[in-house]
PDB file of C-alpha atoms in Angstrom:
ATOM      1  CA  MET T 987      11.270  10.491  -5.231  1.00 42.00           C
ATOM      2  CA  LEU T 988       9.261  12.636  -2.447  1.00 42.00           C
ATOM      3  CA  ARG T 989       6.091  11.979  -4.036  1.00 46.00           C
ATOM      4  CA  VAL T 990       6.715   8.183  -3.783  1.00 43.00           C
ATOM      5  CA  ALA T 991       7.836   8.447  -0.233  1.00 44.00           C
ATOM      6  CA  ARG T 992       4.450  10.135   0.545  1.00 47.00           C
ATOM      7  CA  GLN T 993       2.464   7.267  -1.019  1.00 50.00           C
ATOM      8  CA  TYR T 994       4.482   4.616   1.062  1.00 58.00           C
ATOM      9  CA  PRO T 995       4.686   4.646   4.549  1.00 65.00           C
ATOM     10  CA  ALA T 996       7.365   2.046   4.690  1.00 69.00           C
ATOM     11  CA  LEU T 997       9.471   4.590   2.584  1.00 73.00           C
ATOM     12  CA  ARG T 998       8.975   7.297   4.650  1.00 73.00           C
ATOM     13  CA  ALA T 999       9.737   5.573   7.894  1.00 75.00           C
ATOM     14  CA  LEU T1000      13.189   4.181   5.828  1.00 79.00           C
ATOM     15  CA  CYS T1001      13.736   8.022   5.371  1.00 83.00           C
ATOM     16  CA  ALA T1002      13.240   9.019   8.699  1.00 82.00           C
ATOM     17  CA  GLN T1003      16.062   6.076  10.010  1.00 81.00           C
ATOM     18  CA  LEU T1004      18.301   7.201   7.146  1.00 84.00           C
ATOM     19  CA  GLY T1005      17.929  10.924   8.186  1.00 83.00           C
ATOM     20  CA  ALA T1006      18.278  10.387  11.982  1.00 83.00           C
ATOM     21  CA  THR T1007      21.347   8.344  11.345  1.00 83.00           C
ATOM     22  CA  LEU T1008      23.080  10.793   9.195  1.00 85.00           C
ATOM     23  CA  LEU T1009      22.448  13.546  11.965  1.00 84.00           C
ATOM     24  CA  VAL T1010      23.783  11.416  14.654  1.00 80.00           C
ATOM     25  CA  GLY T1011      26.713  10.353  12.723  1.00 79.00           C
ATOM     26  CA  LEU T1012      27.590  14.262  12.036  1.00 82.00           C
ATOM     27  CA  ALA T1013      27.148  15.303  15.528  1.00 80.00           C
ATOM     28  CA  LEU T1014      29.263  12.525  16.800  1.00 76.00           C
ATOM     29  CA  TYR T1015      32.000  13.677  14.221  1.00 72.00           C
ATOM     30  CA  LEU T1016      31.751  17.263  15.332  1.00 76.00           C
ATOM     31  CA  ALA T1017      31.897  16.507  19.003  1.00 73.00           C
ATOM     32  CA  ALA T1018      34.847  14.331  18.294  1.00 71.00           C
ATOM     33  CA  GLN T1019      36.850  17.405  16.716  1.00 71.00           C
ATOM     34  CA  ALA T1020      35.749  19.759  19.741  1.00 71.00           C
ATOM     35  CA  ALA T1021      36.524  17.375  22.920  1.00 67.00           C
ATOM     36  CA  PRO T1022      38.083  13.965  23.617  1.00 67.00           C
ATOM     37  CA  TRP T1023      34.489  12.678  25.249  1.00 63.00           C
ATOM     38  CA  ARG T1024      32.466   9.744  23.574  1.00 68.00           C
ATOM     39  CA  PRO T1025      29.115   8.946  24.377  1.00 70.00           C
ATOM     40  CA  THR T1026      28.472   5.051  24.519  1.00 71.00           C
ATOM     41  CA  TRP T1027      26.677   3.219  21.655  1.00 68.00           C
ATOM     42  CA  LEU T1028      23.515   3.071  23.663  1.00 68.00           C
ATOM     43  CA  ALA T1029      23.364   6.760  24.016  1.00 75.00           C
ATOM     44  CA  ALA T1030      23.758   7.363  20.321  1.00 76.00           C
ATOM     45  CA  GLY T1031      21.292   4.702  19.502  1.00 75.00           C
ATOM     46  CA  LEU T1032      18.726   6.538  21.928  1.00 77.00           C
ATOM     47  CA  ALA T1033      19.272   9.861  20.462  1.00 82.00           C
ATOM     48  CA  GLN T1034      19.023   8.298  16.877  1.00 81.00           C
ATOM     49  CA  GLY T1035      15.894   6.527  17.945  1.00 79.00           C
ATOM     50  CA  LEU T1036      14.416  10.109  19.136  1.00 83.00           C
ATOM     51  CA  LEU T1037      15.158  11.705  15.981  1.00 84.00           C
ATOM     52  CA  ALA T1038      13.985   8.924  13.838  1.00 82.00           C
ATOM     53  CA  GLY T1039      10.359   8.953  15.622  1.00 80.00           C
ATOM     54  CA  GLY T1040      10.352  12.681  15.455  1.00 82.00           C
ATOM     55  CA  LEU T1041      11.298  12.755  11.849  1.00 82.00           C
ATOM     56  CA  ALA T1042       8.730  10.046  11.579  1.00 77.00           C
ATOM     57  CA  ARG T1043       6.017  11.814  12.972  1.00 74.00           C
ATOM     58  CA  TYR T1044       6.850  15.374  10.978  1.00 76.00           C
ATOM     59  CA  LEU T1045       6.573  13.166   7.593  1.00 75.00           C
ATOM     60  CA  GLY T1046       2.817  12.280   8.676  1.00 70.00           C
ATOM     61  CA  LEU T1047       3.398   8.888   9.949  1.00 68.00           C
ATOM     62  CA  SER T1048       0.865   7.084  12.094  1.00 62.00           C
ATOM     63  CA  ARG T1049       2.147   6.616  15.845  1.00 64.00           C
ATOM     64  CA  TRP T1050       2.694   2.970  15.524  1.00 62.00           C
ATOM     65  CA  TRP T1051       5.411   3.980  13.016  1.00 67.00           C
ATOM     66  CA  CYS T1052       6.584   6.601  14.916  1.00 72.00           C
ATOM     67  CA  TRP T1053       6.920   4.116  17.991  1.00 71.00           C
ATOM     68  CA  LEU T1054       8.710   1.460  15.547  1.00 73.00           C
ATOM     69  CA  ASN T1055      11.220   4.192  14.551  1.00 74.00           C
ATOM     70  CA  LEU T1056      12.066   5.179  18.045  1.00 75.00           C
ATOM     71  CA  LEU T1057      12.602   1.767  19.307  1.00 73.00           C
ATOM     72  CA  PHE T1058      14.460   0.368  16.443  1.00 74.00           C
ATOM     73  CA  VAL T1059      18.013   1.173  16.712  1.00 72.00           C
ATOM     74  CA  PRO T1060      18.037   1.061  20.292  1.00 71.00           C
ATOM     75  CA  ALA T1061      16.452  -2.243  20.273  1.00 71.00           C
ATOM     76  CA  LEU T1062      19.029  -3.675  17.709  1.00 68.00           C
ATOM     77  CA  LEU T1063      21.925  -2.281  20.094  1.00 67.00           C
ATOM     78  CA  LEU T1064      20.646  -3.676  23.100  1.00 65.00           C
ATOM     79  CA  ALA T1065      20.238  -7.485  20.967  1.00 62.00           C
ATOM     80  CA  SER T1066      23.700  -7.258  19.751  1.00 63.00           C
ATOM     81  CA  GLY T1067      24.877  -7.411  23.154  1.00 61.00           C
ATOM     82  CA  ALA T1068      23.105 -10.840  23.936  1.00 52.00           C
ATOM     83  CA  PRO T1069      24.518 -14.069  22.438  1.00 52.00           C
ATOM     84  CA  LEU T1070      21.749 -14.587  19.548  1.00 49.00           C
ATOM     85  CA  PRO T1071      22.472 -15.752  16.464  1.00 54.00           C
ATOM     86  CA  SER T1072      22.485 -13.705  13.099  1.00 51.00           C
ATOM     87  CA  TRP T1073      19.308 -15.477  11.898  1.00 51.00           C
ATOM     88  CA  VAL T1074      17.194 -14.103  14.763  1.00 52.00           C
ATOM     89  CA  PHE T1075      17.538 -10.646  13.348  1.00 52.00           C
ATOM     90  CA  LEU T1076      16.735 -11.822   9.888  1.00 54.00           C
ATOM     91  CA  CYS T1077      13.605 -13.680  10.885  1.00 59.00           C
ATOM     92  CA  GLY T1078      12.497 -10.586  12.931  1.00 57.00           C
ATOM     93  CA  PHE T1079      12.794  -8.652   9.760  1.00 57.00           C
ATOM     94  CA  VAL T1080      10.883 -11.079   7.666  1.00 57.00           C
ATOM     95  CA  LEU T1081       7.981 -11.412  10.206  1.00 58.00           C
ATOM     96  CA  VAL T1082       7.897  -7.214  10.050  1.00 60.00           C
ATOM     97  CA  LEU T1083       7.734  -7.780   6.194  1.00 55.00           C
ATOM     98  CA  LEU T1084       5.040 -10.536   6.114  1.00 55.00           C
ATOM     99  CA  LEU T1085       2.842  -8.507   8.435  1.00 56.00           C
ATOM    100  CA  ASN T1086       2.956  -5.132   6.636  1.00 58.00           C
ATOM    101  CA  TRP T1087       3.440  -6.076   3.122  1.00 53.00           C
ATOM    102  CA  ASN T1088       0.599  -4.496   1.885  1.00 57.00           C
ATOM    103  CA  SER T1089       2.734  -1.193   2.868  1.00 52.00           C
ATOM    104  CA  PHE T1090       4.473  -1.613  -0.395  1.00 48.00           C
ATOM    105  CA  GLY T1091       1.731  -2.636  -3.094  1.00 53.00           C
ATOM    106  CA  GLU T1092      -1.301  -1.274  -1.777  1.00 56.00           C
ATOM    107  CA  GLN T1093       0.031   1.506   0.268  1.00 55.00           C
ATOM    108  CA  VAL T1094      -1.759   0.257   3.664  1.00 57.00           C
ATOM    109  CA  PRO T1095      -0.028  -0.105   6.734  1.00 61.00           C
ATOM    110  CA  LEU T1096      -0.962  -2.945   9.514  1.00 62.00           C
ATOM    111  CA  TYR T1097      -3.659  -0.928  11.770  1.00 68.00           C
ATOM    112  CA  LEU T1098      -5.436  -2.750  14.432  1.00 73.00           C
ATOM    113  CA  THR T1099      -8.894  -1.674  14.953  1.00 82.00           C
ATOM    114  CA  GLY T1100      -9.107  -1.021  18.885  1.00 81.00           C
ATOM    115  CA  GLY T1101     -12.098  -1.994  21.343  1.00 84.00           C
ATOM    116  CA  GLY T1102     -13.594   1.399  21.302  1.00 88.00           C
ATOM    117  CA  ALA T1103     -13.928   1.215  17.543  1.00 90.00           C
ATOM    118  CA  ARG T1104     -15.301  -2.603  17.934  1.00 92.00           C
ATOM    119  CA  LYS T1105     -17.709  -1.344  20.361  1.00 93.00           C
ATOM    120  CA  GLN T1106     -19.418   1.414  18.092  1.00 95.00           C
ATOM    121  CA  LEU T1107     -19.032  -1.072  15.112  1.00 96.00           C
ATOM    122  CA  VAL T1108     -21.526  -3.066  17.509  1.00 96.00           C
ATOM    123  CA  ILE T1109     -24.003  -0.297  17.708  1.00 96.00           C
ATOM    124  CA  LEU T1110     -23.854   0.387  14.096  1.00 96.00           C
ATOM    125  CA  LEU T1111     -24.219  -3.148  12.866  1.00 96.00           C
ATOM    126  CA  GLU T1112     -27.517  -3.440  15.563  1.00 95.00           C
ATOM    127  CA  GLN T1113     -29.006  -1.060  13.294  1.00 94.00           C
ATOM    128  CA  GLN T1114     -29.014  -3.086  10.254  1.00 93.00           C
ATOM    129  CA  PRO T1115     -31.242  -5.522   8.884  1.00 89.00           C
ATOM    130  CA  ASN T1116     -31.213  -9.124   9.977  1.00 85.00           C
ATOM    131  CA  SER T1117     -28.390 -11.502   7.999  1.00 92.00           C
ATOM    132  CA  PHE T1118     -26.763  -8.224   6.477  1.00 97.00           C
ATOM    133  CA  ARG T1119     -23.266  -9.001   4.808  1.00 97.00           C
ATOM    134  CA  PHE T1120     -20.129  -7.004   6.129  1.00 98.00           C
ATOM    135  CA  ILE T1121     -16.564  -6.990   4.773  1.00 98.00           C
ATOM    136  CA  ASP T1122     -13.361  -5.868   6.230  1.00 97.00           C
ATOM    137  CA  LEU T1123     -11.365  -4.738   3.368  1.00 95.00           C
ATOM    138  CA  GLY T1124      -7.587  -5.290   5.065  1.00 89.00           C
ATOM    139  CA  CYS T1125      -8.726  -7.292   8.128  1.00 90.00           C
ATOM    140  CA  GLY T1126      -5.369  -7.852   9.497  1.00 86.00           C
ATOM    141  CA  PRO T1127      -5.519 -10.838  11.845  1.00 87.00           C
ATOM    142  CA  GLY T1128      -8.646 -10.938  11.773  1.00 91.00           C
ATOM    143  CA  GLY T1129      -9.599 -10.132  15.308  1.00 91.00           C
ATOM    144  CA  THR T1130     -12.355  -7.316  14.644  1.00 93.00           C
ATOM    145  CA  LEU T1131     -14.004  -9.559  11.811  1.00 96.00           C
ATOM    146  CA  LEU T1132     -14.234 -12.530  14.353  1.00 95.00           C
ATOM    147  CA  SER T1133     -15.631 -10.727  17.223  1.00 95.00           C
ATOM    148  CA  LEU T1134     -18.219  -9.378  14.962  1.00 96.00           C
ATOM    149  CA  ALA T1135     -19.158 -12.613  13.319  1.00 96.00           C
ATOM    150  CA  ARG T1136     -19.510 -13.985  16.767  1.00 95.00           C
ATOM    151  CA  GLN T1137     -21.807 -11.039  17.877  1.00 95.00           C
ATOM    152  CA  PHE T1138     -23.939 -11.322  14.872  1.00 97.00           C
ATOM    153  CA  PRO T1139     -24.336 -15.106  13.815  1.00 95.00           C
ATOM    154  CA  ARG T1140     -27.016 -14.817  11.571  1.00 95.00           C
ATOM    155  CA  SER T1141     -25.150 -12.341   9.394  1.00 97.00           C
ATOM    156  CA  GLN T1142     -22.129 -13.316   6.844  1.00 97.00           C
ATOM    157  CA  PHE T1143     -18.644 -11.563   7.361  1.00 98.00           C
ATOM    158  CA  VAL T1144     -16.025 -11.554   4.504  1.00 98.00           C
ATOM    159  CA  GLY T1145     -12.192 -10.290   5.171  1.00 97.00           C
ATOM    160  CA  VAL T1146      -9.587  -9.538   2.567  1.00 95.00           C
ATOM    161  CA  GLU T1147      -5.937  -9.503   3.199  1.00 91.00           C
ATOM    162  CA  THR T1148      -2.865  -9.550   1.027  1.00 86.00           C
ATOM    163  CA  ALA T1149      -0.256  -9.496   3.919  1.00 83.00           C
ATOM    164  CA  PRO T1150       0.949 -13.056   3.873  1.00 83.00           C
ATOM    165  CA  LEU T1151       1.084 -13.659   7.625  1.00 80.00           C
ATOM    166  CA  SER T1152      -1.806 -11.498   8.711  1.00 84.00           C
ATOM    167  CA  PHE T1153      -3.983 -13.634   5.835  1.00 88.00           C
ATOM    168  CA  LEU T1154      -3.015 -16.990   7.428  1.00 88.00           C
ATOM    169  CA  ILE T1155      -3.414 -15.858  11.202  1.00 88.00           C
ATOM    170  CA  ALA T1156      -7.084 -14.586  10.040  1.00 92.00           C
ATOM    171  CA  TRP T1157      -7.988 -17.411   7.904  1.00 95.00           C
ATOM    172  CA  LEU T1158      -6.636 -20.045  11.018  1.00 94.00           C
ATOM    173  CA  ARG T1159      -8.837 -18.193  13.207  1.00 93.00           C
ATOM    174  CA  ALA T1160     -11.841 -18.470  11.201  1.00 95.00           C
ATOM    175  CA  LEU T1161     -11.895 -22.081  10.347  1.00 94.00           C
ATOM    176  CA  ASN T1162     -14.222 -22.687  13.267  1.00 91.00           C
ATOM    177  CA  ARG T1163     -16.944 -19.708  12.330  1.00 94.00           C
ATOM    178  CA  PRO T1164     -19.045 -20.598   9.896  1.00 95.00           C
ATOM    179  CA  ASN T1165     -20.604 -17.406   9.092  1.00 97.00           C
ATOM    180  CA  CYS T1166     -16.713 -15.742   8.532  1.00 97.00           C
ATOM    181  CA  GLU T1167     -14.564 -16.032   5.281  1.00 97.00           C
ATOM    182  CA  ILE T1168     -11.165 -14.959   4.691  1.00 97.00           C
ATOM    183  CA  ARG T1169      -9.983 -14.414   1.519  1.00 96.00           C
ATOM    184  CA  TYR T1170      -6.168 -13.760   0.171  1.00 93.00           C
ATOM    185  CA  GLU T1171      -7.429 -10.968  -2.314  1.00 92.00           C
ATOM    186  CA  SER T1172      -6.511  -7.444  -2.859  1.00 90.00           C
ATOM    187  CA  LEU T1173      -9.530  -5.035  -1.828  1.00 91.00           C
ATOM    188  CA  TRP T1174      -9.088  -3.268  -5.427  1.00 92.00           C
ATOM    189  CA  ARG T1175     -10.339  -7.150  -7.022  1.00 93.00           C
ATOM    190  CA  THR T1176     -13.089  -7.530  -4.633  1.00 95.00           C
ATOM    191  CA  ASP T1177     -16.506  -6.951  -5.830  1.00 96.00           C
ATOM    192  CA  LEU T1178     -18.337  -4.780  -3.281  1.00 97.00           C
ATOM    193  CA  GLY T1179     -21.570  -4.908  -5.150  1.00 95.00           C
ATOM    194  CA  ALA T1180     -22.901  -8.009  -2.427  1.00 94.00           C
ATOM    195  CA  PHE T1181     -22.343  -6.160   0.748  1.00 97.00           C
ATOM    196  CA  ASP T1182     -24.352  -3.946   3.119  1.00 97.00           C
ATOM    197  CA  VAL T1183     -21.525  -2.740   5.186  1.00 98.00           C
ATOM    198  CA  VAL T1184     -17.886  -2.047   3.890  1.00 98.00           C
ATOM    199  CA  TYR T1185     -15.483  -1.411   6.768  1.00 97.00           C
ATOM    200  CA  CYS T1186     -12.114  -0.264   6.087  1.00 94.00           C
ATOM    201  CA  PHE T1187      -9.024   1.288   8.354  1.00 92.00           C
ATOM    202  CA  LEU T1188      -6.389   1.818   5.774  1.00 87.00           C
ATOM    203  CA  SER T1189      -4.235   4.941   5.342  1.00 83.00           C
ATOM    204  CA  PRO T1190      -4.765   8.257   3.776  1.00 86.00           C
ATOM    205  CA  ALA T1191      -3.393   7.611   0.278  1.00 82.00           C
ATOM    206  CA  PRO T1192      -6.000   5.041  -1.265  1.00 87.00           C
ATOM    207  CA  MET T1193      -9.135   6.735  -0.016  1.00 92.00           C
ATOM    208  CA  LEU T1194      -9.950   8.849  -2.901  1.00 94.00           C
ATOM    209  CA  GLU T1195      -9.569   5.773  -5.002  1.00 94.00           C
ATOM    210  CA  LEU T1196     -11.733   3.646  -3.093  1.00 95.00           C
ATOM    211  CA  TRP T1197     -14.421   6.304  -2.790  1.00 96.00           C
ATOM    212  CA  ALA T1198     -14.667   5.949  -6.563  1.00 95.00           C
ATOM    213  CA  LYS T1199     -14.929   2.355  -6.285  1.00 96.00           C
ATOM    214  CA  THR T1200     -17.705   1.919  -3.660  1.00 96.00           C
ATOM    215  CA  CYS T1201     -19.663   4.302  -5.691  1.00 95.00           C
ATOM    216  CA  ALA T1202     -19.434   2.124  -8.531  1.00 96.00           C
ATOM    217  CA  GLN T1203     -19.937  -0.890  -7.184  1.00 96.00           C
ATOM    218  CA  MET T1204     -21.909  -0.645  -3.532  1.00 96.00           C
ATOM    219  CA  PRO T1205     -25.774  -0.887  -3.791  1.00 95.00           C
ATOM    220  CA  ILE T1206     -27.997   2.161  -2.822  1.00 95.00           C
ATOM    221  CA  GLY T1207     -28.557   1.980   0.780  1.00 94.00           C
ATOM    222  CA  SER T1208     -25.543   0.376   1.877  1.00 96.00           C
ATOM    223  CA  LEU T1209     -22.951   1.698   4.303  1.00 97.00           C
ATOM    224  CA  LEU T1210     -19.335   2.749   3.967  1.00 98.00           C
ATOM    225  CA  ILE T1211     -17.287   2.917   7.599  1.00 97.00           C
ATOM    226  CA  SER T1212     -13.964   4.444   7.397  1.00 96.00           C
ATOM    227  CA  ASN T1213     -11.959   4.220  10.693  1.00 94.00           C
ATOM    228  CA  THR T1214      -9.918   7.634  11.011  1.00 91.00           C
ATOM    229  CA  PHE T1215      -9.076   8.370   7.440  1.00 92.00           C
ATOM    230  CA  GLU T1216     -11.308  10.853   5.605  1.00 94.00           C
ATOM    231  CA  ILE T1217     -12.330  11.191   1.692  1.00 95.00           C
ATOM    232  CA  PRO T1218     -11.127  14.046   0.457  1.00 93.00           C
ATOM    233  CA  GLY T1219     -13.801  16.239  -0.725  1.00 93.00           C
ATOM    234  CA  GLN T1220     -16.698  14.113   0.780  1.00 95.00           C
ATOM    235  CA  GLN T1221     -18.304  15.092   3.617  1.00 94.00           C
ATOM    236  CA  ALA T1222     -18.980  11.903   5.981  1.00 95.00           C
ATOM    237  CA  ASP T1223     -22.829  11.890   6.855  1.00 95.00           C
ATOM    238  CA  GLN T1224     -21.997  10.645  10.289  1.00 95.00           C
ATOM    239  CA  GLN T1225     -18.852  10.734  12.602  1.00 95.00           C
ATOM    240  CA  VAL T1226     -18.347   9.019  15.745  1.00 94.00           C
ATOM    241  CA  GLU T1227     -15.769  10.032  17.925  1.00 93.00           C
ATOM    242  CA  LEU T1228     -13.794   7.285  20.118  1.00 89.00           C
ATOM    243  CA  HIS T1229     -11.878   9.199  22.552  1.00 82.00           C
ATOM    244  CA  ASP T1230      -9.038   6.878  22.353  1.00 74.00           C
ATOM    245  CA  TRP T1231      -4.899   8.153  22.415  1.00 66.00           C
ATOM    246  CA  ARG T1232      -5.156   7.832  18.636  1.00 64.00           C
ATOM    247  CA  GLN T1233      -7.803  10.401  18.628  1.00 76.00           C
ATOM    248  CA  SER T1234      -9.533   7.721  16.093  1.00 84.00           C
ATOM    249  CA  ARG T1235     -13.215   8.185  14.689  1.00 93.00           C
ATOM    250  CA  LEU T1236     -15.695   6.282  12.629  1.00 96.00           C
ATOM    251  CA  LEU T1237     -16.738   7.850   9.334  1.00 96.00           C
ATOM    252  CA  LEU T1238     -19.890   6.868   7.963  1.00 97.00           C
ATOM    253  CA  TRP T1239     -21.351   7.330   4.276  1.00 97.00           C
ATOM    254  CA  ARG T1240     -24.501   6.089   2.868  1.00 96.00           C
ATOM    255  CA  MET T1241     -24.359   5.082  -0.650  1.00 94.00           C
ATOM    256  CA  ARG T1242     -26.987   7.085  -2.774  1.00 88.00           C
ATOM    257  CA  GLY T1243     -26.309   5.882  -6.042  1.00 68.00           C
TER     258      GLY T1243
END
């Protein structure tokens, strides 16, 4: 069970939520035995959120997941005081699920590439020959891919995505961009042999397997770029620090065959 939880960020987030809820529940029970004072539900929810966020960080989740864990229960308690129908919460849950579907199947949550990374990607792509082919493995809603496609109109850009809502958003945004294609396709089913640059912002879990795939499929001289996440046992040929709040960096490997 612990091994499975380490592989799936969504499951770790759930463990953090359950652990925090149990700890707060135990603390409230013990406090009730010792004194007549009772905290408000909102105060208890804030305590649970703080614990859940701390546990999420302890379990190695990204800051995005930590903030989600911190705010989930307090937001739920605040919303429960408003005259909202129950289907609103169901829709919220489904929305999050559709955006993070690949957290379960591919162990890859939704990470959005920041502005600093986009600027550095432009600098790196300017060093490529004209009419290069670029693929984003897990393109999310397509913001980064479309931005690059606009700046390099002579090159071809492909994004693959399996989270249904993220794919739909990216596909609709790319309809009027002739040099940009969005595919509803798993990165593991994608042939990388036709691309000069492969970009990914995934998670630690799939990186070793991704390395095996890129070594087998990418042509000699092509470039693999990973946002933040290292490949175990493989020293990057180049690192570009982004100096953002996430302490992100771009790691680059040149395929040598």
